[in-house]
Coordinates of C-alpha atoms in Angstrom, one line a residue:
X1062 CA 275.2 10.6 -115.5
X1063 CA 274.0 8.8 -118.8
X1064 CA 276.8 8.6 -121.3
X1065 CA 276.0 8.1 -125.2
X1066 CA 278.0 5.4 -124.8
X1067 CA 275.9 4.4 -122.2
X1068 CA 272.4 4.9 -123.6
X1069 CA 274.2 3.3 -127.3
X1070 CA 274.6 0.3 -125.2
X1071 CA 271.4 0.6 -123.8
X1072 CA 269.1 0.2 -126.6
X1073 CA 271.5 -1.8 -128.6
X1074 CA 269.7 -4.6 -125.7
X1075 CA 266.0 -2.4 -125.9
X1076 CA 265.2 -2.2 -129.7
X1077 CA 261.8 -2.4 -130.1
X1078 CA 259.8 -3.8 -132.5
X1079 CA 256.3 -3.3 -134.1
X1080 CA 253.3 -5.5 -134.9
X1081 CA 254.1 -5.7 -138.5
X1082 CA 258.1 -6.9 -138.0
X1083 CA 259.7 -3.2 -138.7
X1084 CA 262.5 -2.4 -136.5
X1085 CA 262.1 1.1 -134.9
X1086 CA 264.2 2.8 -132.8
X1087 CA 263.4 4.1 -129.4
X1088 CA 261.5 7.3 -128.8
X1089 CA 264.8 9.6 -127.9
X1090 CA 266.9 8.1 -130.8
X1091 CA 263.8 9.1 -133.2
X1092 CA 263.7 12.5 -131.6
X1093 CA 267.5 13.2 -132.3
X1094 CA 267.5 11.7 -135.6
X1095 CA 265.1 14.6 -136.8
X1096 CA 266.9 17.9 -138.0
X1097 CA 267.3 20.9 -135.6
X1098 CA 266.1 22.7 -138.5
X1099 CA 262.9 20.8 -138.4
X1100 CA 261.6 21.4 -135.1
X1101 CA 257.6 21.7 -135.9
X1102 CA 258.6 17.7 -136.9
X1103 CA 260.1 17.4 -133.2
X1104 CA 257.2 18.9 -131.6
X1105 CA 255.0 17.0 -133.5
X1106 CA 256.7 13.7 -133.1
X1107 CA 256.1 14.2 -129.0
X1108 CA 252.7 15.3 -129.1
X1109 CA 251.5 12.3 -131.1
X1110 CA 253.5 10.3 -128.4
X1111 CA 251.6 12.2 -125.6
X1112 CA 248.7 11.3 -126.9
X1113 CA 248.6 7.4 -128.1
X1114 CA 252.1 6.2 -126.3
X1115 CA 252.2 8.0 -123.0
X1116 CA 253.3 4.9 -121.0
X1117 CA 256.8 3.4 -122.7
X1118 CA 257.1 7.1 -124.0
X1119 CA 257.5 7.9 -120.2
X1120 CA 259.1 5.2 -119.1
X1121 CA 261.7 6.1 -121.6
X1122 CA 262.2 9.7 -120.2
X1123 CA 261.9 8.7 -116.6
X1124 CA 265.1 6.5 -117.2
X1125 CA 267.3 8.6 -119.8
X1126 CA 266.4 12.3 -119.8
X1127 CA 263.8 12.8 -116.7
X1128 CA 263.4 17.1 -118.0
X1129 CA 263.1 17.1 -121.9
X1130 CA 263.1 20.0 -123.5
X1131 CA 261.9 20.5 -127.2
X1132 CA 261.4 23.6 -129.3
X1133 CA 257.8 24.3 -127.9
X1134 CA 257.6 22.8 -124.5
X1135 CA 259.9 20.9 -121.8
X1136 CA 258.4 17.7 -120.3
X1137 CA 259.5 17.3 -117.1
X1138 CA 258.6 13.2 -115.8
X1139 CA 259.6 12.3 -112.3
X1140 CA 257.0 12.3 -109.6
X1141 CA 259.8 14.1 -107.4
X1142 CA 260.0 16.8 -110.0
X1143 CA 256.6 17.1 -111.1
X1144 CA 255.7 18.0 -107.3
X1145 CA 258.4 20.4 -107.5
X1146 CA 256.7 22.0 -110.9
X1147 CA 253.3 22.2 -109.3
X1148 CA 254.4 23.8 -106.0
X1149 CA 256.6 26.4 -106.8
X1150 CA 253.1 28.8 -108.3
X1151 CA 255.8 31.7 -108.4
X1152 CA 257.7 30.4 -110.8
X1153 CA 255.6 27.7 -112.7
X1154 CA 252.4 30.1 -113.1
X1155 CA 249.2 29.3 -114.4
X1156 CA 249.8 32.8 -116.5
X1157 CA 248.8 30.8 -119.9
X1158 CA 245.3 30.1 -118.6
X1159 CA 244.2 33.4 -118.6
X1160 CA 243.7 34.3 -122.3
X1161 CA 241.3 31.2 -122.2
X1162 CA 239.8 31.4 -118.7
X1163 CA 239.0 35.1 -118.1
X1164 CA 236.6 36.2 -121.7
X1165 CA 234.1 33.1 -120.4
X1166 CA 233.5 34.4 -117.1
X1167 CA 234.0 38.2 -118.4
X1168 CA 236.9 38.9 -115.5
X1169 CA 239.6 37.6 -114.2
X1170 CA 239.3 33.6 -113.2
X1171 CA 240.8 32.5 -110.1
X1172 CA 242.3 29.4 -112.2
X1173 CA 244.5 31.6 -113.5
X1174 CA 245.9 33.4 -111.2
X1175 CA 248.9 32.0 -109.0
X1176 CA 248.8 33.8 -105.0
X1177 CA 246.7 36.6 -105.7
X1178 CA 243.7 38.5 -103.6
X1179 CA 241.7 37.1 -107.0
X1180 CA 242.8 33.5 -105.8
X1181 CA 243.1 33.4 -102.5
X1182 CA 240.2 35.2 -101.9
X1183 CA 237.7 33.1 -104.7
X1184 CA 238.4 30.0 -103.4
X1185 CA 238.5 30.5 -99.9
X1186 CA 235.0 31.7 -100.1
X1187 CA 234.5 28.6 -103.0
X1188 CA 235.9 25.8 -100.5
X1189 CA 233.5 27.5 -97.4
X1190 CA 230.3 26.7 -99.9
X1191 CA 231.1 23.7 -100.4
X1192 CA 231.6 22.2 -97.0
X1193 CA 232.7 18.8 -96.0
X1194 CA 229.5 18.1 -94.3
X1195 CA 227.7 17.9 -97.2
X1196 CA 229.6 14.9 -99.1
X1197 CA 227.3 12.2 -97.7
X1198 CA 224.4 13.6 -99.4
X1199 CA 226.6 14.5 -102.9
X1200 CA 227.6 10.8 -102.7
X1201 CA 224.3 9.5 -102.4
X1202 CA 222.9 11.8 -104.6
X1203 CA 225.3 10.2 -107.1
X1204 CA 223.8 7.0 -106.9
X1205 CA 220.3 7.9 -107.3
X1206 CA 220.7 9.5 -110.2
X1207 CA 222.8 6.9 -112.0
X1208 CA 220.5 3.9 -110.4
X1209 CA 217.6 5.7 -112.3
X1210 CA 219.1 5.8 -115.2
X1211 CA 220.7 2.4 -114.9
X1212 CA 217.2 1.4 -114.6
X1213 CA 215.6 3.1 -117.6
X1214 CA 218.0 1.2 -119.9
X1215 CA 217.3 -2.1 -117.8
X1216 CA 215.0 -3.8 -120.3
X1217 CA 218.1 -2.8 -123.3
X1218 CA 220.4 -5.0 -121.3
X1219 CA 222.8 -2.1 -121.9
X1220 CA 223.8 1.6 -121.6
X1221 CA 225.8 4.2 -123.3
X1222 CA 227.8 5.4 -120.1
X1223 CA 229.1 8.9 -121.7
X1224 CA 225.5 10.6 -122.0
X1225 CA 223.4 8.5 -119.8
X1226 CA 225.9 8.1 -116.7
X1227 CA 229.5 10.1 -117.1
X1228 CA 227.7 13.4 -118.1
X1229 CA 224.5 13.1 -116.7
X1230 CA 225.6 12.9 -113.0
X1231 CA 227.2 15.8 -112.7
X1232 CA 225.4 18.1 -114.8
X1233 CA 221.9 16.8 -112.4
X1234 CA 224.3 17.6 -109.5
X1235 CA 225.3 20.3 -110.6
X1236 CA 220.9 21.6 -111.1
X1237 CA 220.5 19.9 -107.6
X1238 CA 223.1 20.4 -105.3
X1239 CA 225.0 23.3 -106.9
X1240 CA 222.0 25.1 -107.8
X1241 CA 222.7 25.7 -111.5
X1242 CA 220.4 23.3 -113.4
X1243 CA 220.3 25.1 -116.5
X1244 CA 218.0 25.3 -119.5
X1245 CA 218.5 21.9 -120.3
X1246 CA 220.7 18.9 -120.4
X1247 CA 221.8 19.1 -124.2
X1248 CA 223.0 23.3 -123.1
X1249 CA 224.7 22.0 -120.1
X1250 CA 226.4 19.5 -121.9
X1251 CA 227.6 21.4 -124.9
X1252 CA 228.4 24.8 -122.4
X1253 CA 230.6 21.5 -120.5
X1254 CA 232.6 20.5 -123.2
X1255 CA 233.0 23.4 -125.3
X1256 CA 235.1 25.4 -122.1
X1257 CA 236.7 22.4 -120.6
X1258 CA 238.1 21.3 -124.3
X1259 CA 239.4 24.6 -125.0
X1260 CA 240.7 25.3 -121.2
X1261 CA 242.4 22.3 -120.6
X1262 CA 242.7 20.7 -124.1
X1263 CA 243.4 23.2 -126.4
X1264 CA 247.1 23.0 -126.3
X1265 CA 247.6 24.3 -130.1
X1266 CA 245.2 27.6 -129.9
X1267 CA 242.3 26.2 -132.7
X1268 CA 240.6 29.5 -132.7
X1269 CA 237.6 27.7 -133.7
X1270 CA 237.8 25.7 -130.3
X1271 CA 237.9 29.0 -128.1
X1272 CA 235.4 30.8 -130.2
X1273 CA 233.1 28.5 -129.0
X1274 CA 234.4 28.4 -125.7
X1275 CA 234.0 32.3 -125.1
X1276 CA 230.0 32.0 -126.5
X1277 CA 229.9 29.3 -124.0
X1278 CA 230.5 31.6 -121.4
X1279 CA 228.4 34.3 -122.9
X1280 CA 225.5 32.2 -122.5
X1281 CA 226.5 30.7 -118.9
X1282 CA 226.6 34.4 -117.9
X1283 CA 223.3 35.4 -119.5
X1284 CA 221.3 32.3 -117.8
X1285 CA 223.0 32.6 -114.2
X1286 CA 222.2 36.7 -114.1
X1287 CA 218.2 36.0 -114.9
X1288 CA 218.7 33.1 -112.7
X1289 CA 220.0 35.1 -109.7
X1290 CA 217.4 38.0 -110.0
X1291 CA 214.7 35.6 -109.5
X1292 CA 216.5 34.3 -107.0
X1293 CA 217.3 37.5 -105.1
X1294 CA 213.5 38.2 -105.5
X1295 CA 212.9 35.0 -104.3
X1296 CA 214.7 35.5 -101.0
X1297 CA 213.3 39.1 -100.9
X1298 CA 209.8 37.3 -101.0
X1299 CA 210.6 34.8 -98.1
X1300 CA 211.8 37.4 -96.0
X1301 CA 209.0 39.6 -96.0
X1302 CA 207.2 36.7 -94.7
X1303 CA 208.9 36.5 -91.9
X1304 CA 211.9 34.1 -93.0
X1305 CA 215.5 34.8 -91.9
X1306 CA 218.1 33.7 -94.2
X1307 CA 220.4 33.2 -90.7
X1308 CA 218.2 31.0 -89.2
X1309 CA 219.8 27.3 -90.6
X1310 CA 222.4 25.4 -89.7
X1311 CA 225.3 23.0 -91.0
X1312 CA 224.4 20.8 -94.0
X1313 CA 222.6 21.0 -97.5
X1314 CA 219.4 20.3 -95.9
X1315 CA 219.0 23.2 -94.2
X1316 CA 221.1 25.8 -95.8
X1317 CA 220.1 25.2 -99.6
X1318 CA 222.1 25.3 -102.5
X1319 CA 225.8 26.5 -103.5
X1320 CA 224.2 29.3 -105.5
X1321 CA 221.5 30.2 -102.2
X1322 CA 224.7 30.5 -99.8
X1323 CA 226.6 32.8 -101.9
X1324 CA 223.4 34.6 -101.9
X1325 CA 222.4 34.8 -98.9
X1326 CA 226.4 35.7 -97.9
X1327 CA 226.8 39.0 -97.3
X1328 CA 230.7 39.9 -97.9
X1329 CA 232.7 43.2 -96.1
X1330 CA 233.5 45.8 -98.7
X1331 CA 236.9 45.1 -98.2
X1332 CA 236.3 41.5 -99.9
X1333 CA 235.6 42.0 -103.6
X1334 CA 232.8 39.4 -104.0
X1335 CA 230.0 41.1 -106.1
X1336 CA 227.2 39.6 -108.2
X1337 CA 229.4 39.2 -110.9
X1338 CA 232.0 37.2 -108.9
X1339 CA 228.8 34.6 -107.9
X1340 CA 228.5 34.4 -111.8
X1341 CA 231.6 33.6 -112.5
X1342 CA 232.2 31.1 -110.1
X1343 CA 229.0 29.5 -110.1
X1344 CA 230.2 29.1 -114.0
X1345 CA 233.6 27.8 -112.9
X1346 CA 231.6 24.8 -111.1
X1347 CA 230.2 23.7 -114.3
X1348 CA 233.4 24.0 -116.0
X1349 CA 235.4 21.7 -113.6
X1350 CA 232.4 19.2 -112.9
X1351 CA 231.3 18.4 -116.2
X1352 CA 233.6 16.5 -118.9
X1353 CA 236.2 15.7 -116.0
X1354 CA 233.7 13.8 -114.0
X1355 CA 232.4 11.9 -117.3
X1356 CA 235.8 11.3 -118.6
X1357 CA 236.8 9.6 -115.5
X1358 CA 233.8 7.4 -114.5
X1359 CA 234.0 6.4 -118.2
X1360 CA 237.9 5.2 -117.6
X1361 CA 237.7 3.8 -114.7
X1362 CA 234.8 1.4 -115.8
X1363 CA 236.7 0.4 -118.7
X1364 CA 239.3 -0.7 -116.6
X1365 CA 238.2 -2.2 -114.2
X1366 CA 235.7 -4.3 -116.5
X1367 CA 238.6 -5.5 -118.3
X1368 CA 240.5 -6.9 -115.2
X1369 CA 238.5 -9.9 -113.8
X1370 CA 241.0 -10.2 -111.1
X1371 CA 240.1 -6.4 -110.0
X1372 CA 236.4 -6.5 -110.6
X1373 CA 236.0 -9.4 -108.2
X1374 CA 237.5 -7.4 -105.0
X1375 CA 235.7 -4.4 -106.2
X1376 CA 232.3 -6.8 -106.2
X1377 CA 233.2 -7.8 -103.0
X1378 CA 233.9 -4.3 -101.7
X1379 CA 230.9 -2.7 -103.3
X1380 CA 228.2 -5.4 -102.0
X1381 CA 229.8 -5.5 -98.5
X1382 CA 229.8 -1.6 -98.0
X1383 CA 233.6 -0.6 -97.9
X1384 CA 233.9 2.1 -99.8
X1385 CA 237.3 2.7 -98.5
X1386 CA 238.6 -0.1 -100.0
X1387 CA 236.3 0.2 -102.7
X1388 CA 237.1 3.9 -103.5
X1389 CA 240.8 2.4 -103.3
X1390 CA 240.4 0.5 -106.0
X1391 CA 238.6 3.5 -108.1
X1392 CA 241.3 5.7 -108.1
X1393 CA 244.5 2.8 -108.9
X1394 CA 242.3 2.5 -112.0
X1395 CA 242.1 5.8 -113.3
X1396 CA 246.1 5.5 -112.8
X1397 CA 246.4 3.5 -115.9
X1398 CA 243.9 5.9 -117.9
X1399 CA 244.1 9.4 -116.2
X1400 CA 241.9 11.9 -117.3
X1401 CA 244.9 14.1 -118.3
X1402 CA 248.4 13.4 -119.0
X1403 CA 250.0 16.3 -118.0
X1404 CA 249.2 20.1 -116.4
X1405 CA 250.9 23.2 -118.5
X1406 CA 252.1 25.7 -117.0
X1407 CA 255.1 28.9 -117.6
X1408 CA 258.1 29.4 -116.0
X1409 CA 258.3 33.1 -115.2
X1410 CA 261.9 32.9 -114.3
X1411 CA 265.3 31.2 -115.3
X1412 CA 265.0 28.4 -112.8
X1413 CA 266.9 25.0 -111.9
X1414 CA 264.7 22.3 -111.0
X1415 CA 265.9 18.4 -109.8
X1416 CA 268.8 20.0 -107.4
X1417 CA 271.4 17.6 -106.4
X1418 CA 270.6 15.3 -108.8
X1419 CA 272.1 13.8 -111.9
X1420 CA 269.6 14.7 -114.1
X1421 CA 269.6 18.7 -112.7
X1422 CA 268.5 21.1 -115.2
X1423 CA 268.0 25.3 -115.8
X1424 CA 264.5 25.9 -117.3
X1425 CA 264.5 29.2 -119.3
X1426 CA 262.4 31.6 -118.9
X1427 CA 259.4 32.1 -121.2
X1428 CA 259.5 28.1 -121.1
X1429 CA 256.2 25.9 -121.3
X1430 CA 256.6 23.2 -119.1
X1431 CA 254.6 19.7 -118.8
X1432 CA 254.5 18.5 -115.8
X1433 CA 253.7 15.1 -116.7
X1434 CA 251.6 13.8 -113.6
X1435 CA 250.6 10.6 -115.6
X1436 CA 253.9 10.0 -115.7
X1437 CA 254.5 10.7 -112.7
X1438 CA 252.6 8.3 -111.2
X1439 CA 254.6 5.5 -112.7
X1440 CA 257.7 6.6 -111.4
X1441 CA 259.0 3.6 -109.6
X1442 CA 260.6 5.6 -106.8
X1443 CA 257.3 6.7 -105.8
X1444 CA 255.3 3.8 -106.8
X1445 CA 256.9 0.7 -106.8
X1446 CA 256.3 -2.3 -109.3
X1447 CA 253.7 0.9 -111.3
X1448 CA 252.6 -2.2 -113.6
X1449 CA 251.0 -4.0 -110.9
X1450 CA 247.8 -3.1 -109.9
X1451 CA 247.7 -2.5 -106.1
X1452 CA 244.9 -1.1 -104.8
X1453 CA 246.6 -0.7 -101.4
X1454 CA 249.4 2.3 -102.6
X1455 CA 249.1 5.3 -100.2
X1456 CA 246.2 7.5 -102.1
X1457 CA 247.8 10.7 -101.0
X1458 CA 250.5 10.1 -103.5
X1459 CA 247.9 10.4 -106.7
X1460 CA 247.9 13.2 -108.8
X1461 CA 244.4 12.8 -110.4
X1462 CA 243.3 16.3 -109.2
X1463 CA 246.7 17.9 -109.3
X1464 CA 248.9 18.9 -106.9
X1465 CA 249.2 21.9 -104.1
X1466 CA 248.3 25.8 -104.6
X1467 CA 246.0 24.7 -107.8
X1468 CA 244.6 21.4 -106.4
X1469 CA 241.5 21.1 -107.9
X1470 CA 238.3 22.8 -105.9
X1471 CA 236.1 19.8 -106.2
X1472 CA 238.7 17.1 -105.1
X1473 CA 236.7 16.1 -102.2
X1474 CA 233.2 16.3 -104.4
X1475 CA 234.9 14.2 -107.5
X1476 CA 236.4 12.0 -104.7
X1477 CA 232.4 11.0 -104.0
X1478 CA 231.0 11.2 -106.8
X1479 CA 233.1 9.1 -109.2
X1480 CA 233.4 5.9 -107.3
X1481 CA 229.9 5.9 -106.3
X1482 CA 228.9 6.5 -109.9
X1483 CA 231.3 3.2 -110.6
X1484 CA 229.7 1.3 -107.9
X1485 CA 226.5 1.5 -109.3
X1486 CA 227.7 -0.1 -112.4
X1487 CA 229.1 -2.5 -111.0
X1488 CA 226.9 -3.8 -108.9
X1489 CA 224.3 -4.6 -112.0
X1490 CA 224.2 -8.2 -112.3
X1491 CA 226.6 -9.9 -114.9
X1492 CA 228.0 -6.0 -115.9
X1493 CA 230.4 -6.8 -118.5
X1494 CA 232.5 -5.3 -121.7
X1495 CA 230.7 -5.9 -125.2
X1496 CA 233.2 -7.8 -127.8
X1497 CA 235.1 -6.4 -129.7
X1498 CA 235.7 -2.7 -130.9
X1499 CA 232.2 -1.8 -129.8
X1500 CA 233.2 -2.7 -126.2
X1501 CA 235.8 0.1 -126.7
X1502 CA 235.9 3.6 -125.6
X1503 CA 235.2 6.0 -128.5
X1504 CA 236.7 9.1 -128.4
X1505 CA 235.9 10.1 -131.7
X1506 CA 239.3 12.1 -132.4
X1507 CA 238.9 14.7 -129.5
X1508 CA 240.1 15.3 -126.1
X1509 CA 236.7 13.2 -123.8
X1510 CA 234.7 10.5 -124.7
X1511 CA 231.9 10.3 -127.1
X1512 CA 230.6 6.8 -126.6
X1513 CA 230.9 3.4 -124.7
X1514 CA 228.1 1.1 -124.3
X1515 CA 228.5 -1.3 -121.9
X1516 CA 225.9 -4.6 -121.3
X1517 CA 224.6 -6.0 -117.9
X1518 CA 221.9 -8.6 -117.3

């Protein structure tokens, strides 16, 4: 166990100091120097550290207080504990995604429910429409679509990867392959954002942000019911020609669309799947495809661009084929940028997590807890030397689409589509970062990013 005279003597050798000369103390020693009477100034300190210092902020935690509690939330930073979080669903629930999740598809969302029929049964049915089969073609449907728009801005010697690239592929997969194309690009995108920022970003309740959110969803539900009639009527017209919906077999190809096979499904009354069900999950595959996807072919770029020692190998992987190798190298990237730095979730019951350990601690209930995956996966115990990049750490161990009951739907779809996406880029001649700030992500002040232009010859 850490002593203060221990952890006195610790950063008596660790004091940090900043660009300008100032000493500063370390992030804990700032945290206990503010009053308990001031805790919106504690909360606020952490957030702020969340969001522009994750890394040392981490480290710091990881070493000296691994669960730490504050008056709004508890961060919890060890890989070894973070799995713990995220696979115990009855006590760490998803129960706080619910007031966000459920008005935009009009019902309950089986992201927010933890080992229910509503779970278990949604995305079991989910995960046999999207099968396995079918990620050759997703991958190279990737890479069409952000070859042709490579080549559109070609002559520009440039491209501005957010719209033309991180959003557009997977809103066009989204029309092509998910069968939900939408009225138009500029809808998709904004009916994108506007639910993922509020669903997954929105830690602080704007109301502003889920106001839009919910009108999102109004107008997702509107489109996809006038979009299933004709559909349904479409089907009714093929078969009165003479065409069975049973007669196809494995693969996209043949079978059609997400949206066609939970048409053409016909469900037992005893399984609650209705039309209304196929709305709302065809709306949930927007949700999770959209600003995730852009967010992390836009990171992952950025980093590799600005590592010449990691874009040679990934040259060398991309022009020879190896996409295992190649994809290897895709997702240590994101590792130093993840697309999120931690999952939320509620524990439902007084709870002791980090048994047997010296940093073993009773989470209340009624307690918010971060698991901090990002941190997670710079835990030294699980990834050794985490500054290094190494390409070759075990890929099982990431935590980029979360971890066990609530691993996300589209891990195996996002684990196709991103690195192809990057490949593509990469493989432009003399690709490269523009000097500067305008070489920079932009995030503008919010949650994704808004803009980064990258040049190629």
């Amino acid at each position: 166990m850490i002593t203060d005279k221990m952890y006195d003597l610790y950063w008596c050798l660790k004091i940090i100091e900043t660009r300008t000369g100032d000493i500063i103390l370390p992030y804990i020693q700032q945290y206990d120097s503010i009053p308990l009477d001031k805790p919106a100034e504690k909360v606020a300190i952490v957030s702020r550290w969340i969001r522009t210092e994750w890394r040392p902020f981490f480290k710091e935690l990881r070493e000296l207080r691994p669960v730490f509690p504050t008056p709004a939330f508890t961060l919890v930073t060890r890989y070894r504990d973070v799995v713990e979080v995220l696979s115990r669903p009855e006590v760490f629930s998803v129960r706080l995604y619910a007031p966000k999740m459920d008005p935009v598809v009009d019902g309950p969302f089986m992201l927010a429910r933890d080992e229910t029929s509503t779970n278990w049964v949604e995305k079991s049915i989910m995960r046999t429409m999207l099968v396995p089969a079918d990620l050759p073609l997703v991958r190279q449907l990737a890479g069409k679509i952000a070859d042709e728009s490579l080549d559109r801005h070609a002559r520009e010697g440039r491209i501005e990867v957010v719209r033309e690239l991180g959003r557009l592929v997977p809103i066009r997969i989204c029309g092509d392959y998910f069968g939900f194309p939408g009225p138009n690009l500029e809808t998709m995108y904004r009916w994108s954002r506007a639910t993922q920022s509020d669903m997954f970003k929105n830690l602080a309740n704007e109301p502003v942000v889920h106001e839009a959110s919910v009108r999102a969803g109004e107008e997702m539900r509107t489109y996809l019911s006038e979009l299933l009639k004709k559909r349904r009527e479409r089907d009714d017209r093929k078969g009165a020609h003479g065409t069975s919906a049973t007669d196809c077999t494995e693969g996209p190809s043949q079978t059609g669309d997400i949206f066609e096979r939970l048409i053409r499904t016909e469900f037992a009354l005893e399984i609650p799947f209705d039309d209304t069900r196929i709305i709302a999950n065809m709306a949930g595959l927007l949700i999770g495809a959209g600003e995730t996807t852009s967010q992390a072919i836009v990171q992952i770029c950025e980093q590799i661009l600005r590592r010449p020692e990691v874009l040679e190998p990934a040259l060398v992987a991309a022009r020879s084929g190896d996409d295992t190798q190649f994809d290897a190298i895709v997702w240590e990237a994101l590792r130093f940028n993840p697309i999120n730095p931690l999952l939320f979730r509620i524990c439902e019951r007084p709870t002791e997590i980090a048994s047997s350990t010296d940093h073993a601690a009773v989470i209340p209930a009624g307690t918010v807890v971060f698991a901090c995956t990002s941190s997670a996966m710079f835990d030294e115990t699980a990834y050794p030397n985490p500054e290094e990049f190494n390409a070759q750490r075990p890929r099982d161990l990431n935590l980029h689409f979360g971890y066990g009951h609530h691993l996300c739907l589209g891990n195996l779809l996002g684990g196709v589509m991103v690195p192809e996406v990057v490949k593509r880029v990469l493989l432009r001649p003399q690709v490269h970062l523009l000097p500067g700030d305008e070489g920079k992500i932009d995030y503008q002040n919010g949650p994704f990013p808004e803009r980064f232009v990258i040049a190629f010859g």
